[in-house]
């Protein structure tokens, strides 16, 4: 997964982009980049690591300019892929240009082969580079080249394009990924989530609509469209369930409220469970556990202390630390748990290995019964729209019945939330209608062709769903 | 503040010490060190930074030995004080020796002046170096030299001494700081808190008693005493209130249970407060807020999302990040808070500046009423026993009435827990009697002389109470 | 300036390329890169700094493959230009490809503008990227695309192209820069200078001829031609005078022998000078000073001790060091110099500022007379073929008479070698005929059009003639 | 080996000390340290690595103070010995104090054991720490404590002691190591060699005499004595032969002149050798080779090009580089050497392995005859006075006849300079009388007891004679 942010008409544009990336850090921890436009020139910096690591004070101060775009990225491909870090910067007939992308283009491979045939050269393995070539082949003005190029690509995308004069934002016609518009004084802010607006103390204006291209130039914002008639949307429900920050409003719906509602739905579907306490897997399970407790009346307790020192770091941690990773991250509180029947709440199960270790930890401090409750349905299919789920072979629910998973986890009962329950919680009030969501990872029903999906494994911009 | 750990009779002693330090990381984030004893020799490593930063895999693997001691340290004195990092290692007539210290010696300055007169040279500015000189001047056996030397020092201490043959642990006669004994197979483990035992999967045996010196040699543990008759104890109540990890049992009492009990006491003292929700300042206020909610019946809600990316790092964060530190760490959730009357729970107020910023953030998202509730009494005096409270001049409650503080914080009401309430929660069940605690920071009543307290500002081992 | 090396058919191809780059380090100290071909894939690494800094053991070991190309680069553009580091690596219709370039394309700007118009995007500011685009637009086979593309470029170049199957080398039709072929067992080696062959213990086979394209595939080497009829050559005499390593044979002529011959020519042109000793500016003036001494009979003496600790390093040296740079690098030996009349030999004068400081140092230890003797003619014009001479405005001899320069240097006499004398020394025996050299920097007569010379200032691959 | 420098009465004392250390870098490349005295306080910094690496601009600028001492160190003990870096800094009854040491105390072990018995603690493994304890046990004034303490130590030493008020220098009664006094305006400079004075543009005043203690205070220099009557001196002839910089004057004699004279003596002892050219092993053999050529009339030629890129660096060089270290450092020039009978000049042979590789390189380019000529006698005994010669077992001349060594090196003849020839060259004019030199490494006759020589292997301050 990735996060993107753009801002115009501020002397400290790069600083603001930095704050915005900081707010979006959960969307990508592998690399961070910022490009600022100054006097007809683009100043750029990208680095592996967290935002605070990638941008020491002196580096940030060097990124002068009146507008800027930033990007945080998650990827699987180890340490050598700085070339894949975004924003990508390049020169073409439109002059210098930067591009930041969240999502995955599902016809990138086909387009790449076609472009190479006609003389294109590629520097990275990202699907994002394809759009660059398309734009470079269309004559100006640049926003026209962008719209024409977007008409050739398929899949999930939110794009930010920066030139010395313009900031252009685009969201795909099905609206897979979120992108919002904010106002900060005279500046326009574009960001993946509203939490970035909050961090900048910017005011939320509206979402970029599915299929819309927004152009900011000379302090004014205007709107173009990739497609005349809007398509049926396919907004990613997993943003609500897992990915977005709880303090964001995504697709018009509060994420925190959604997650508490998921817990309440789950409590209704598990009515009658006999338990002494509701315990979340921190931090992701906490809102759903609160909702579950409120609905069920079973007391909420903190059964784990989470270490803040198990972090992502450039330093390879010692082997003994990696061997004990789950134990060191989550420490069970014996006084709370001993002899209890617990409802253990997590937001999802991917491979099942982490959940299993957590349950084993609980047994080691004397928990009597574990009723595992998952505030989303079983994940049965990989995502080809930007989230880094593992292959089908590794997804435990793609290959096992619920009873087999229960047995693998060694719990007394295992309950997943139903798809209907999930969509109810995600939709109302404020969110898209239940039919407006993409639920491919839970249902295997992909809203686009996925024929090309093998391209760009290394650089594809996907998220950390690796549990 | 500092954390210490020691282990004997394990081939991977340094690895185990590393895990123990990881568990105690909250007690000191500035520097970490480990010394391992191997074949008559001590292998040592200390480095500024977190445990994971200080000990990359190859460094840790190089610390071979059958027994080891480790130390994490918090200090105020910037980047140049690696010389002050512990364990201190030195040669003397007893052979090579390492020492790790948690606490502060209150007569260190007097002793240092006397030692210098008779030819001692000092390398660091820590009070801990004084004990080294005392031991070096007493003939062997080394445990006798330790006991004799401890009889000359005053103040708060837990010490671990490591020689190629012995691991010696000592706790001061008033028992200010915690120190526990654990067993892991044939190994003995000594650690500041029980959470370190849990992390090593060691079994809790007992506390080191106030005034006790424990010697582990040839796989056996025996006990000596600094003072024949036990003194009245002065165990640090702030360990329970703030400092220790919630999954530890400290002075015989579960820290998590204590903090929930503090919240319940507070709810009783605030009976009748009119509020819609109870909101903790994460993470420190969460247990008390849960207790408050359980006792009062007012719903518990997560009003803040805490960023995990505001961390301690070697990289100097950009200025813009430091300017927005509180906002970036704690992001209020508008949907939860807007229009609400809230009870805001925190565990303590030191300077008041952070609390004030938090309350301002709450107002910015439309909170209607803030009833600030602190699960400890006003802090009115600095600590001279190891916790790094600021000087009296900076302590807001040392210089202002509660009403003035309420006004400064701009809240609708402000309530501190009473001293009696605090001691009730800390004491029962399992903990020391109310009179067995040191409450100097809340009362100004110091259980020892504090005449020398100006020595060793730079290296004094004190904790991060800097809010 | 740059240095390039390529090798085929060795399991340890990258290691050998590393040795070759080490031998060519004098041709570029700013950045180093190696690309190795392995199983249809290219493994690459480039880094700022010296070869030994850029390739730690583990990185080098990771560059597995059976063939490899390497590049060292000198450039003026500070620390942010890793993007310009070579070999450039990219994907196109011919598959993955790497390119290493020594020289400067004089029509690069014209070509770039034309390419951008037809949709090309550029990632770097180097002239080298132009050739990449030309090749990507020609259909295969790749060597045909290379030859066709080279027919469109003008200027000075030696290129190495690496694909998973082939290593292709090319030298421009006028032969500005050197490029030699060597044999090491079954491997073919291509390198800028013969010293790289010596370092690899490879046997010298022959030079790549001007206008020749050499293709190594399946262990066999074959030859193509960019132009059917050979042009009049324009080999860089400055390689002989200054740039190449003295242990190399360049353009068929021993560099060491050339430089001693330059000294002898100079001695003949200065016949009758009255002096006690001949003193070189180390290390560059030593061979000419030896030749001068041998021809003139005036004793050779080491008047300076050169520090090996004034080096290129990532660490910004302290100001006090930079202020005293010449003094710290060259320390005069008073016992040798005091009261003496000396002939001071250097290989060239560029700006004159360093020479002036050296002469001042000599005066400070009591030298009686300084007869400055330069083993090359006055430099009056910038180089547009790869050597980083400063602009005309900064070249002291472009703006002053010899007498004015003598006055500026504050020496008793100043003698430059004549152009005829230089060409005599450079040509025989073994070298090109006098008319086969480019002497543009000494004469202003450029053998190609230089209309485009303003492109790519930042990334142009030029040498360290900055004295 | 080590180098030391001190300066008083300059606002930029640390900067000047830095320049002085830079000039003395050849005396120690492992670690560098500077301590500056400012307002009753000592500011210090020591770091592994070269002077330029150890002192970036900002660090150096932070070392404010009016007087300073610096130290460069060579040692064998790998990367973990920063604790051994000097100047040592400590507090004692005389207040804060720094110490820098060149030499080796031969009774350090005996003294250390005695000190430990009476309560001393040791932080380092250097012999230098012993003197610190002795001083700390003598009451003031500090120069009296220094003189009293020096009367208890034996062996080779030059010491600099810095307190906030005084700079004290001391040289052992036999004068093993050099130490000179210079004047720079109102400042006093103390340094191991005169080249440091030249670098600072200070004027040479005189040597510190054997057995003299010099105290600089309030801008005035006064002299004390360790021993009333001067001993027979034992100045290190190896300083002249190998260690000191050629532009220094050591023990009153120009080093460059000595080395040329060594070559002339050698030419006389080899009269009649049949050879075409004299070739030095660069850079150390160059002065002797020039002298040999001048005396014998055989032409001097540069047969090797020495790489400046084989340096000491923090980066572990790749294995392939280490395997080819000699070849990469010294590249033979075939055109000079092929078919020639050469006299190969080096200043010494220690283990013989490097010389053997060099000779093999020469054979590989077709040298016809090699007459190896060494400008010093065979090294048969280790040094216990500060130079890091290997153990007797590793010294080739301690275990083999000259004929066997000749056979090992595979040369046509091998000639060492005689001891008489060496002492003649070293002594006149200006130097000590032949009997005033220590020649222990050539003769095995040690001028002091060496009973304690096993102490402090790790930290002993010895030089890089490891060939």
mmCIF file of C-alpha atoms in Angstrom, chain B residues 301-416:
data_model
loop_
_atom_site.group_PDB
_atom_site.id
_atom_site.type_symbol
_atom_site.label_atom_id
_atom_site.label_comp_id
_atom_site.label_asym_id
_atom_site.label_seq_id
_atom_site.Cartn_x
_atom_site.Cartn_y
_atom_site.Cartn_z
ATOM 1 C CA UNK B 301 -14.041 5.530 24.577
ATOM 2 C CA UNK B 302 -10.832 5.895 22.601
ATOM 3 C CA UNK B 303 -10.726 9.592 21.918
ATOM 4 C CA UNK B 304 -7.182 9.652 20.586
ATOM 5 C CA UNK B 305 -5.212 7.702 18.033
ATOM 6 C CA UNK B 306 -1.620 7.444 19.144
ATOM 7 C CA UNK B 307 1.068 7.449 16.494
ATOM 8 C CA UNK B 308 3.672 4.738 16.763
ATOM 9 C CA UNK B 309 6.031 6.704 14.572
ATOM 10 C CA UNK B 310 6.912 9.435 17.020
ATOM 11 C CA UNK B 311 9.820 7.617 18.416
ATOM 12 C CA UNK B 312 13.170 8.031 19.878
ATOM 13 C CA UNK B 313 15.664 7.857 17.105
ATOM 14 C CA UNK B 314 19.251 8.833 16.433
ATOM 15 C CA UNK B 315 18.024 11.031 13.634
ATOM 16 C CA UNK B 316 17.269 14.535 14.711
ATOM 17 C CA UNK B 317 13.679 15.008 13.585
ATOM 18 C CA UNK B 318 12.864 17.964 11.395
ATOM 19 C CA UNK B 319 11.924 21.184 13.172
ATOM 20 C CA UNK B 320 8.387 21.098 11.862
ATOM 21 C CA UNK B 321 7.940 17.747 13.597
ATOM 22 C CA UNK B 322 9.232 18.992 16.912
ATOM 23 C CA UNK B 323 6.968 22.043 16.712
ATOM 24 C CA UNK B 324 3.949 19.775 16.373
ATOM 25 C CA UNK B 325 5.082 16.976 18.652
ATOM 26 C CA UNK B 326 1.949 16.577 20.796
ATOM 27 C CA UNK B 327 -0.417 16.913 17.855
ATOM 28 C CA UNK B 328 1.534 14.331 15.875
ATOM 29 C CA UNK B 329 1.658 11.873 18.718
ATOM 30 C CA UNK B 330 -1.979 12.171 19.774
ATOM 31 C CA UNK B 331 -4.599 12.655 17.134
ATOM 32 C CA UNK B 332 -8.128 13.295 18.451
ATOM 33 C CA UNK B 333 -11.020 11.375 16.895
ATOM 34 C CA UNK B 334 -13.643 13.955 16.071
ATOM 35 C CA UNK B 335 -16.488 11.452 15.689
ATOM 36 C CA UNK B 336 -15.991 10.236 19.257
ATOM 37 C CA UNK B 337 -15.466 13.608 20.865
ATOM 38 C CA UNK B 338 -17.529 16.261 19.149
ATOM 39 C CA UNK B 339 -20.142 17.846 21.425
ATOM 40 C CA UNK B 340 -19.312 15.517 24.323
ATOM 41 C CA UNK B 341 -18.705 16.125 28.004
ATOM 42 C CA UNK B 342 -15.628 14.043 28.783
ATOM 43 C CA UNK B 343 -13.671 12.850 31.781
ATOM 44 C CA UNK B 344 -10.066 12.976 30.583
ATOM 45 C CA UNK B 345 -7.831 10.608 32.523
ATOM 46 C CA UNK B 346 -4.061 10.854 32.838
ATOM 47 C CA UNK B 347 -1.752 9.275 35.378
ATOM 48 C CA UNK B 348 0.071 12.447 36.419
ATOM 49 C CA UNK B 349 0.770 16.072 35.599
ATOM 50 C CA UNK B 350 4.375 17.250 35.834
ATOM 51 C CA UNK B 351 4.929 20.579 34.102
ATOM 52 C CA UNK B 352 1.424 20.838 32.725
ATOM 53 C CA UNK B 353 2.477 21.925 29.248
ATOM 54 C CA UNK B 354 1.663 18.650 27.533
ATOM 55 C CA UNK B 355 -1.690 18.369 29.297
ATOM 56 C CA UNK B 356 -2.504 21.875 28.181
ATOM 57 C CA UNK B 357 -1.761 21.067 24.536
ATOM 58 C CA UNK B 358 -3.851 17.932 24.752
ATOM 59 C CA UNK B 359 -6.816 19.868 26.103
ATOM 60 C CA UNK B 360 -6.427 22.434 23.353
ATOM 61 C CA UNK B 361 -6.509 19.646 20.766
ATOM 62 C CA UNK B 362 -9.724 18.378 22.341
ATOM 63 C CA UNK B 363 -11.330 21.803 22.155
ATOM 64 C CA UNK B 364 -10.342 22.038 18.458
ATOM 65 C CA UNK B 365 -12.548 19.063 17.608
ATOM 66 C CA UNK B 366 -15.509 20.372 19.523
ATOM 67 C CA UNK B 367 -15.402 18.739 22.970
ATOM 68 C CA UNK B 368 -18.041 20.479 25.075
ATOM 69 C CA UNK B 369 -16.710 19.958 28.617
ATOM 70 C CA UNK B 370 -13.380 18.612 29.853
ATOM 71 C CA UNK B 371 -13.208 17.192 33.352
ATOM 72 C CA UNK B 372 -9.558 16.441 33.839
ATOM 73 C CA UNK B 373 -8.976 13.612 36.307
ATOM 74 C CA UNK B 374 -5.455 12.657 37.428
ATOM 75 C CA UNK B 375 -4.926 9.232 38.968
ATOM 76 C CA UNK B 376 -2.248 10.494 41.375
ATOM 77 C CA UNK B 377 -1.843 13.468 43.729
ATOM 78 C CA UNK B 378 -0.108 16.737 42.761
ATOM 79 C CA UNK B 379 3.679 16.362 42.311
ATOM 80 C CA UNK B 380 5.217 18.981 44.553
ATOM 81 C CA UNK B 381 8.835 17.930 45.123
ATOM 82 C CA UNK B 382 11.687 16.540 43.023
ATOM 83 C CA UNK B 383 12.852 12.953 43.391
ATOM 84 C CA UNK B 384 16.386 12.297 44.620
ATOM 85 C CA UNK B 385 16.098 8.547 44.408
ATOM 86 C CA UNK B 386 16.426 7.905 40.714
ATOM 87 C CA UNK B 387 13.450 9.414 38.924
ATOM 88 C CA UNK B 388 14.204 12.344 36.717
ATOM 89 C CA UNK B 389 11.559 14.794 37.822
ATOM 90 C CA UNK B 390 12.395 18.374 36.930
ATOM 91 C CA UNK B 391 13.366 20.937 39.538
ATOM 92 C CA UNK B 392 10.779 22.358 41.911
ATOM 93 C CA UNK B 393 10.608 25.517 39.853
ATOM 94 C CA UNK B 394 9.259 23.573 36.891
ATOM 95 C CA UNK B 395 6.729 21.438 38.767
ATOM 96 C CA UNK B 396 3.391 23.102 38.145
ATOM 97 C CA UNK B 397 1.789 21.780 41.330
ATOM 98 C CA UNK B 398 4.715 22.970 43.469
ATOM 99 C CA UNK B 399 3.927 26.534 42.532
ATOM 100 C CA UNK B 400 0.195 26.736 41.886
ATOM 101 C CA UNK B 401 -3.111 25.928 43.445
ATOM 102 C CA UNK B 402 -5.325 23.337 41.807
ATOM 103 C CA UNK B 403 -7.627 26.145 40.674
ATOM 104 C CA UNK B 404 -4.734 27.946 39.001
ATOM 105 C CA UNK B 405 -3.665 24.758 37.268
ATOM 106 C CA UNK B 406 -7.251 24.198 36.107
ATOM 107 C CA UNK B 407 -7.209 27.666 34.665
ATOM 108 C CA UNK B 408 -3.850 27.083 32.970
ATOM 109 C CA UNK B 409 -5.097 23.858 31.419
ATOM 110 C CA UNK B 410 -8.326 25.588 30.444
ATOM 111 C CA UNK B 411 -10.548 22.731 31.641
ATOM 112 C CA UNK B 412 -13.973 22.766 33.221
ATOM 113 C CA UNK B 413 -12.813 20.917 36.301
ATOM 114 C CA UNK B 414 -9.610 19.372 37.574
ATOM 115 C CA UNK B 415 -9.392 16.608 40.159
ATOM 116 C CA UNK B 416 -6.287 14.934 41.572
#
